[in-house]
mmCIF file of C-alpha atoms in Angstrom:
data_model
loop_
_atom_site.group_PDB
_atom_site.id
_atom_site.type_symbol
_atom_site.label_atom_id
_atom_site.label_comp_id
_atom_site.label_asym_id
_atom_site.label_seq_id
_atom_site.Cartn_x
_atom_site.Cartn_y
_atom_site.Cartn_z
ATOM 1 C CA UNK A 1418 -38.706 -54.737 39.036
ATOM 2 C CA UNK A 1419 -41.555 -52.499 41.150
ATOM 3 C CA UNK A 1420 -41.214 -55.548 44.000
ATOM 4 C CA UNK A 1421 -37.303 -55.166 43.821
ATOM 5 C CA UNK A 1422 -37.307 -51.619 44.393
ATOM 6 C CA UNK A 1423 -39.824 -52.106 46.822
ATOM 7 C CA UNK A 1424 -37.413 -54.492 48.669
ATOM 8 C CA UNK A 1425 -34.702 -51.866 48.614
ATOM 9 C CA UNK A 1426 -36.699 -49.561 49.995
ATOM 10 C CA UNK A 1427 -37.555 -51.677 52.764
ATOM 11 C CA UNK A 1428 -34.390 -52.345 53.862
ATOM 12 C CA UNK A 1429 -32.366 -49.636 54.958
ATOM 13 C CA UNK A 1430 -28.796 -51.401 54.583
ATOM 14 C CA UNK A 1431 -29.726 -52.306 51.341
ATOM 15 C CA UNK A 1432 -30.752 -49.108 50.324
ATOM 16 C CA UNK A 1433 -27.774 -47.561 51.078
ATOM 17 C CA UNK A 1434 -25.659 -50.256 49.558
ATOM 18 C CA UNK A 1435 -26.852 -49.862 46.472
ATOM 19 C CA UNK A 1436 -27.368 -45.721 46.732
ATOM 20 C CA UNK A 1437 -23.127 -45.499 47.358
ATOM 21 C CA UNK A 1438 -22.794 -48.035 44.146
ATOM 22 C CA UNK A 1439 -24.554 -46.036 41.754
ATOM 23 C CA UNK A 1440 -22.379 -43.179 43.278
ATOM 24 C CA UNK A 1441 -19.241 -44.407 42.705
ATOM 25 C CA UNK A 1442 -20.907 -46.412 39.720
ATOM 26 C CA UNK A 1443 -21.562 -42.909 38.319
ATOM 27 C CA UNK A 1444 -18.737 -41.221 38.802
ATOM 28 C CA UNK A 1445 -16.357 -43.998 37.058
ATOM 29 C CA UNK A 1446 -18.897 -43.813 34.062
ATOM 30 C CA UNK A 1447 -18.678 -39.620 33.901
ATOM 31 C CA UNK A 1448 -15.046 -40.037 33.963
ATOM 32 C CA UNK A 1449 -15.336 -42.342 31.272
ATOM 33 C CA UNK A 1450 -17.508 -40.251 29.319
ATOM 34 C CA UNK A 1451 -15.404 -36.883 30.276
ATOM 35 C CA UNK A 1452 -12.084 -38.794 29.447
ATOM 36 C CA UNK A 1453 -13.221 -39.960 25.615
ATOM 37 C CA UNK A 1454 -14.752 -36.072 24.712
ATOM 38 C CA UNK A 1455 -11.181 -35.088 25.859
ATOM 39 C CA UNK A 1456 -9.665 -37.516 23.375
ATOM 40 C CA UNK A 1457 -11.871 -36.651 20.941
ATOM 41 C CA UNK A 1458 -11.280 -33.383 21.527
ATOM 42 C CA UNK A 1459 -7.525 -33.422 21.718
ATOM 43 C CA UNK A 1460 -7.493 -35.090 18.223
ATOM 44 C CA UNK A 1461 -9.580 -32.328 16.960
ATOM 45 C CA UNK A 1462 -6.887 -30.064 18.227
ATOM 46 C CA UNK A 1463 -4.484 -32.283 16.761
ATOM 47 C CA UNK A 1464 -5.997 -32.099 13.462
ATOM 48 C CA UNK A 1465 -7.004 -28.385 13.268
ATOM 49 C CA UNK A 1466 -2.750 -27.647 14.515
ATOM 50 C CA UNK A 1467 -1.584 -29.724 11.369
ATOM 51 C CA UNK A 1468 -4.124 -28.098 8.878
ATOM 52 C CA UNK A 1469 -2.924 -24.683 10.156
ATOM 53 C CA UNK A 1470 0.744 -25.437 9.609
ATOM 54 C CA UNK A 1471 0.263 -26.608 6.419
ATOM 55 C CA UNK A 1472 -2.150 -23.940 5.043
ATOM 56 C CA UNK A 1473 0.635 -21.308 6.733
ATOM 57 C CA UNK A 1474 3.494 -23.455 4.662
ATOM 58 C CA UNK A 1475 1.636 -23.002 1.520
ATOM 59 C CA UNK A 1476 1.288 -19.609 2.347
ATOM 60 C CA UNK A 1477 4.921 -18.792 3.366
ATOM 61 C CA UNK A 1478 5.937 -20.558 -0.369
ATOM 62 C CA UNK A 1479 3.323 -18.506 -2.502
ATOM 63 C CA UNK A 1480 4.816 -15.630 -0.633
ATOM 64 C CA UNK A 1481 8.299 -15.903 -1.378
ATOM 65 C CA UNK A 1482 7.434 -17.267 -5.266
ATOM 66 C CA UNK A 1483 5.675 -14.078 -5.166
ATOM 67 C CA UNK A 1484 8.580 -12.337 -4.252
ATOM 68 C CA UNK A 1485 11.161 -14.493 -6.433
ATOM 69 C CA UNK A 1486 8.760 -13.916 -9.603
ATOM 70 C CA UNK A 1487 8.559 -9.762 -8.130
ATOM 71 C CA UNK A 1488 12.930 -9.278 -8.326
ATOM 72 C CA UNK A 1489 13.410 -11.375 -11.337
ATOM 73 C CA UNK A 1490 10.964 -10.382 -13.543
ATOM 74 C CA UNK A 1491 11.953 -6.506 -12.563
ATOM 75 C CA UNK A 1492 16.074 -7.421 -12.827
ATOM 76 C CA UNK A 1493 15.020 -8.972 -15.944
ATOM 77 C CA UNK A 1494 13.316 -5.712 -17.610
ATOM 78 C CA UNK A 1495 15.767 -3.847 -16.135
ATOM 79 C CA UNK A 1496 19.339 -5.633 -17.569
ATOM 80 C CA UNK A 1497 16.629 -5.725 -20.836
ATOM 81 C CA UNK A 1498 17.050 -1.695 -20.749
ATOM 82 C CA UNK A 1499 20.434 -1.244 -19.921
ATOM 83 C CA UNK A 1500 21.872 -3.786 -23.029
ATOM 84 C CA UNK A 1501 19.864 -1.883 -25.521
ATOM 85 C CA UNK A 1502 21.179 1.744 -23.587
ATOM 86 C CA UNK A 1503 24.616 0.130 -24.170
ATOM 87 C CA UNK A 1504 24.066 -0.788 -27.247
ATOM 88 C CA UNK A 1505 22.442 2.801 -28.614
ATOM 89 C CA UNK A 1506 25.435 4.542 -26.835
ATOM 90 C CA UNK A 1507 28.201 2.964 -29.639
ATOM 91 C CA UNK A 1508 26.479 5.420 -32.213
ATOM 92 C CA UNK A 1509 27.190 8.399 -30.390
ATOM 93 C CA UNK A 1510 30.437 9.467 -31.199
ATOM 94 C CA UNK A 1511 31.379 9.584 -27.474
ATOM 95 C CA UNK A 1512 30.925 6.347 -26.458
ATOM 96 C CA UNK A 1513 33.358 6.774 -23.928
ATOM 97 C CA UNK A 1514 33.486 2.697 -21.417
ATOM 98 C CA UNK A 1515 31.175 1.301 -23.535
ATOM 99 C CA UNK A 1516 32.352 -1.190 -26.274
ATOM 100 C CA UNK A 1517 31.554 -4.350 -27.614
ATOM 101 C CA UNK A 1518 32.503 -5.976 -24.022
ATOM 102 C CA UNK A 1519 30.205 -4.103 -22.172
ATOM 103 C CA UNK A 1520 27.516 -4.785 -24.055
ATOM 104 C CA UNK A 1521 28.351 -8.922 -24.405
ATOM 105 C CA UNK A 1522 28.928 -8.740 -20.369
ATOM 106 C CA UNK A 1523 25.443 -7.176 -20.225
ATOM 107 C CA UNK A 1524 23.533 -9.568 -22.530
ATOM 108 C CA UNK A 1525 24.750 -12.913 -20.825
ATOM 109 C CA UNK A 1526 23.648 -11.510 -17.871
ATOM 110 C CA UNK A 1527 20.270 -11.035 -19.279
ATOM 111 C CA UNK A 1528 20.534 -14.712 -20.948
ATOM 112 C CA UNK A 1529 20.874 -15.129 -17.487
ATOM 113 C CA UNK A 1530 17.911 -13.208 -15.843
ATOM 114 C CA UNK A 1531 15.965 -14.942 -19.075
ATOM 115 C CA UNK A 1532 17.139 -18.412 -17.575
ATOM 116 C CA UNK A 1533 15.842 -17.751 -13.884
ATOM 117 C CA UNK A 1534 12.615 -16.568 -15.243
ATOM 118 C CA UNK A 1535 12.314 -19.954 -17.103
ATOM 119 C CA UNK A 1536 12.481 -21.658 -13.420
ATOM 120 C CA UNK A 1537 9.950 -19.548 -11.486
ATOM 121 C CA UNK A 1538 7.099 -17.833 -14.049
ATOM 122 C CA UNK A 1539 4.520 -19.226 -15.826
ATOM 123 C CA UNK A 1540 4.775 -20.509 -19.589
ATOM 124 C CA UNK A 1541 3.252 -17.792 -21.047
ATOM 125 C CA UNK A 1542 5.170 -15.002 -19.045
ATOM 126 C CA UNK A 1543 8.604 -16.822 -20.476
ATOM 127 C CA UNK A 1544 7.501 -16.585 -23.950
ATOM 128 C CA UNK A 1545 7.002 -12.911 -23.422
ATOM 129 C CA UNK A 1546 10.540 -12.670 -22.188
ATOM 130 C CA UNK A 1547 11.744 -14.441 -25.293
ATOM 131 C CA UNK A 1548 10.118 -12.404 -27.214
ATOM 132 C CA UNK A 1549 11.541 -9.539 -25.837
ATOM 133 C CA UNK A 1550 15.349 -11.062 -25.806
ATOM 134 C CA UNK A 1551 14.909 -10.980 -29.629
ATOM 135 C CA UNK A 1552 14.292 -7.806 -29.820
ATOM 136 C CA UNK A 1553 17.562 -6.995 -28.057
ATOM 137 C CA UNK A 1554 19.550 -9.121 -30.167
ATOM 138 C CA UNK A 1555 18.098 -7.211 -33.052
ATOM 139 C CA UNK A 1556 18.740 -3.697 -31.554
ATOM 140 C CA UNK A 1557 23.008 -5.443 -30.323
ATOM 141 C CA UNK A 1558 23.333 -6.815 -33.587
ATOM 142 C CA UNK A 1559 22.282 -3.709 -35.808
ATOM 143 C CA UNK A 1560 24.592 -1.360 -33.591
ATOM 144 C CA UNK A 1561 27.048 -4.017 -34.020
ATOM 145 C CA UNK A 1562 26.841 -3.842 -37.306
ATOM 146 C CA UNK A 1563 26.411 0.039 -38.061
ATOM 147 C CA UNK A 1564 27.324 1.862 -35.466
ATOM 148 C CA UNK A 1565 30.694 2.543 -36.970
ATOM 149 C CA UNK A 1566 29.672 4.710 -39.882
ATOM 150 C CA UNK A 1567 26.658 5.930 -37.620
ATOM 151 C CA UNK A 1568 29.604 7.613 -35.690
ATOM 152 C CA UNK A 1569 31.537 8.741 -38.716
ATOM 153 C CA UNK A 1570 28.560 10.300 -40.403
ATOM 154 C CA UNK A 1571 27.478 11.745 -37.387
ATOM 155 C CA UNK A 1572 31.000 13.837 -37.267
ATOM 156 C CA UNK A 1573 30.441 14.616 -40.759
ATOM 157 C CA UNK A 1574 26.839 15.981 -39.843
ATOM 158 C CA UNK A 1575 28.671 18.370 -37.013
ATOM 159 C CA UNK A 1576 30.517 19.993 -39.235
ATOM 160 C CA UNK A 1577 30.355 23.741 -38.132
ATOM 161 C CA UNK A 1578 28.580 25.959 -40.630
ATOM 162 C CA UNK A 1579 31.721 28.622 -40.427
ATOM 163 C CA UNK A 1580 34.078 25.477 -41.316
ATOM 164 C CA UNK A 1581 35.546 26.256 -44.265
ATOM 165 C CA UNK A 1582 34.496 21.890 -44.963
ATOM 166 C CA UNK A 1583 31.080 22.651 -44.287
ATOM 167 C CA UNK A 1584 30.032 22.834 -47.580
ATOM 168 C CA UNK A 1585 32.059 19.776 -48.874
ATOM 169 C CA UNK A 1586 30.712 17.918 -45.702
ATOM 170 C CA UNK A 1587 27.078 18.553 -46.997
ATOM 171 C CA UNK A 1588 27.960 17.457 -50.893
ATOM 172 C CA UNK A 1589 29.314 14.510 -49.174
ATOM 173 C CA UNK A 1590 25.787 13.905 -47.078
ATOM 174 C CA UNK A 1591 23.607 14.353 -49.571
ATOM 175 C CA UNK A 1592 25.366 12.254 -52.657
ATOM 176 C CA UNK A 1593 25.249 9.419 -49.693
ATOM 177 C CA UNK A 1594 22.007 9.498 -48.834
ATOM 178 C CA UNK A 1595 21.451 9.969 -52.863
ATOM 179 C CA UNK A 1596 23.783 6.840 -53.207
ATOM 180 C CA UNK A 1597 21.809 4.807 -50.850
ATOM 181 C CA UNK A 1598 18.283 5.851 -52.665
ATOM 182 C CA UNK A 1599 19.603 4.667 -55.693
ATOM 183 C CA UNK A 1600 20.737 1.329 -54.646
ATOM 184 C CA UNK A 1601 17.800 0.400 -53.034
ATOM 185 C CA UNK A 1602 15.849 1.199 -56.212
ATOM 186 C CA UNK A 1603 18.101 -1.223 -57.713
ATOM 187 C CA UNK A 1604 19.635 1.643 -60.321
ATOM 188 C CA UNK A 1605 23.443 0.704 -60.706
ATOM 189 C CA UNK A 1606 24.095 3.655 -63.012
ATOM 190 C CA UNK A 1607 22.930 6.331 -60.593
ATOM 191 C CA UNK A 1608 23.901 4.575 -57.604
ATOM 192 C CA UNK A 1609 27.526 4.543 -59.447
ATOM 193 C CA UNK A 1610 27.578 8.024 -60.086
ATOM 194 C CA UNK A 1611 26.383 9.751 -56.703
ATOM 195 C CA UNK A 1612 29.097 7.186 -54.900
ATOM 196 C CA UNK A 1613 32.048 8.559 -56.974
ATOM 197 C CA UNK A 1614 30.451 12.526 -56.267
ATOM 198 C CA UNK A 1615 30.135 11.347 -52.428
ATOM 199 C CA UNK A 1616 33.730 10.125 -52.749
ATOM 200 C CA UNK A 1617 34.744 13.191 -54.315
ATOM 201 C CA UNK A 1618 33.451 15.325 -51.648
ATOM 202 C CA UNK A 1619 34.500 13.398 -48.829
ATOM 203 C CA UNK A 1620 37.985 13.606 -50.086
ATOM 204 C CA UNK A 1621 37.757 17.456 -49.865
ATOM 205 C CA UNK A 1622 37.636 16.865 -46.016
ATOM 206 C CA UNK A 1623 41.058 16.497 -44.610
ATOM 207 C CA UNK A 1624 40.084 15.759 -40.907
ATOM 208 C CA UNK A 1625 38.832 11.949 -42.235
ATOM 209 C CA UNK A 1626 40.740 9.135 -42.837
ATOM 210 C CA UNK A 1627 40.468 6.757 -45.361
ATOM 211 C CA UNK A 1628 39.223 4.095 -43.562
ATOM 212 C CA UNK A 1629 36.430 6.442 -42.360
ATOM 213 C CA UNK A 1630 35.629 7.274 -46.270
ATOM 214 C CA UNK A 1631 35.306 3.963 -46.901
ATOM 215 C CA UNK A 1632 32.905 2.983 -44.488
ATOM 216 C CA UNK A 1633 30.727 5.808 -45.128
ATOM 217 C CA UNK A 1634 30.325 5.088 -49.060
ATOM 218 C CA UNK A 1635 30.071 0.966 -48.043
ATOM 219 C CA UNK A 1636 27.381 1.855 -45.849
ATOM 220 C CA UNK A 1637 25.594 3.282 -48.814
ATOM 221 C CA UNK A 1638 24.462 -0.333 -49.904
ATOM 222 C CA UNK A 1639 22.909 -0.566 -46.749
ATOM 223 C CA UNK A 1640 19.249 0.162 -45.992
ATOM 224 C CA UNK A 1641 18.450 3.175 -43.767
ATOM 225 C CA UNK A 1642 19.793 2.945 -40.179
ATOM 226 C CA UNK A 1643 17.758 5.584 -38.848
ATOM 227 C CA UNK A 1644 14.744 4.236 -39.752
ATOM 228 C CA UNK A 1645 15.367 0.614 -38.544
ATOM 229 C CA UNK A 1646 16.802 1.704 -34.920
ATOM 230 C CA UNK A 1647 13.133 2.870 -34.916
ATOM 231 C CA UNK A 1648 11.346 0.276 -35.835
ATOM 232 C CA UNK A 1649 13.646 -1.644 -33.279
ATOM 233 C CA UNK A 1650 12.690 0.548 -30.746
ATOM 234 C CA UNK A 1651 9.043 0.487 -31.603
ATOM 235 C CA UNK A 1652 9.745 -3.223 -31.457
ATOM 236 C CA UNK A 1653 11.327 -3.413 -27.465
ATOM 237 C CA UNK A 1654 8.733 -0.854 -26.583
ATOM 238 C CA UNK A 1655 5.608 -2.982 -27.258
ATOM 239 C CA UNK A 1656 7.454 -6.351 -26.192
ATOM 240 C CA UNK A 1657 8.403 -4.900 -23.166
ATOM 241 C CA UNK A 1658 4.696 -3.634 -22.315
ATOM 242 C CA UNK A 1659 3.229 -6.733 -23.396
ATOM 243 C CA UNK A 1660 5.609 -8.173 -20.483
ATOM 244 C CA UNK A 1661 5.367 -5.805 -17.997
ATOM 245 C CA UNK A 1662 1.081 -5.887 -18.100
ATOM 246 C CA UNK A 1663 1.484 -9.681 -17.865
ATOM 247 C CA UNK A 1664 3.699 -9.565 -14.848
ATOM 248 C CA UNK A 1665 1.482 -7.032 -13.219
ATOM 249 C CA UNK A 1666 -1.197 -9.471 -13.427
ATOM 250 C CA UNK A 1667 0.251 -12.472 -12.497
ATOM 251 C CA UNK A 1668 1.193 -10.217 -9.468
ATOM 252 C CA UNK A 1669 -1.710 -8.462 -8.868
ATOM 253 C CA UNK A 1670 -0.436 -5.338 -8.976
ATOM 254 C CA UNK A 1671 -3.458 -3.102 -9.552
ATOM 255 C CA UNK A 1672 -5.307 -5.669 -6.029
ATOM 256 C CA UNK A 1673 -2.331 -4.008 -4.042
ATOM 257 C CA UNK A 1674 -3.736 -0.184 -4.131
#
């Protein structure tokens, strides 16, 4: 090799023969090089691009679940609210546009809400939402039921205290709620007798019909309303919560302070 060189040396031509090959030599092989890092590097790019677009996909999607899950779960609790607020307002005895229409219209369009939910939230969030439809089919179906004498009773209870019925208006209140005491106790003689003296006084008032008399002294066999729209409403209060703290966590409510 050392006598080659040598050689080269010693002959100018040569010398510079082989000097402008190693030139050109060179430069094809740093092209070479330069063109494969670019490759490299352009699939790299390539690469990096499609992870990007998918991890900003994923993101877009979690996003608008997020916001799906946000509006339906809130539409949800809200229609929730307004069936049972229909539902209370048919024992007032102004219940002026809302009837039993209203409030069917309003719970198929929380069947409804329930049946999005089903799509879009976890399994556990949809039980809560059951959970919390039978609670409003307990508070439709009681007013469904009761509301009826509710109203009646409730006219009786207004009775002004300068009416000349007032007094016969109490009689009547008191051998009902007498009536009903009786019955649930399961004492058919007494339950017989404070009927026929609620009957008696609620025959003294002139501004009821019959049909309202009789539903007042039927309802008498009937537990106490007042004390199961509570425990109804004790009922939708705690399903409701129990929903509404699940939602805010599967939402992260308290992260977005």
């Amino acid at each position: 090799m050392n006598s080659v060189i040598e050689a080269i040396k010693g002959n100018p031509e040569v010398f510079a023969a082989v000097v402008a090959f190693i030139g050109i030599g060179g430069g094809i092989l740093g092209n070479f090089i330069g063109a494969r890092i670019q490759l490299r590097g352009g699939r790299a790019q390539a690469d990096a691009a499609r992870d990007a677009a998918r991890i900003t996909a994923e993101a877009q999607r979690l996003a608008a679940l997020w916001d799906d899950r946000r509006r339906e779960i809130a539409q949800f609790v809200q229609k929730a609210r307004e069936t049972v607020s229909y539902a209370k307002a048919l024992y007032q005895r102004d219940h002026e546009g809302v009837d039993q229409g209203v409030i069917r219209t309003a719970y198929l369009e929380l069947s409804q809400k329930q049946a999005e939910l089903e799509l879009i939230a976890p399994t556990s969030l949809v039980e809560l939402a059951r959970q919390v439809v039978v609670v409003v089919e307990s508070c439709v179906d009681l007013a469904d039921d009761r509301a009826p004498a509710e109203r009646v009773r409730r006219r009786l209870e207004a009775t002004p205290v300068m009416s000349p019925h007032y007094v016969w208006a109490q009689r009547a209140l008191r051998a009902l709620d007498d009536a009903r005491v009786a019955n649930l106790a399961r004492d058919g003689n007494e339950y017989a007798a404070f009927r026929s003296a609620a009957r008696t006084a609620l025959e003294e008032l002139p501004h009821m019909s019959d049909d309202e008399r009789l539903l007042l002294l039927d309802d008498t066999y009937r537990f106490h309303l007042r004390e199961r729209r509570r425990g109804h409403e004790e009922s939708l209060n705690l399903a409701l919560g129990e929903l509404v703290t699940a939602a805010r966590r599967l939402l992260k409510s308290e992260d977005a302070g």
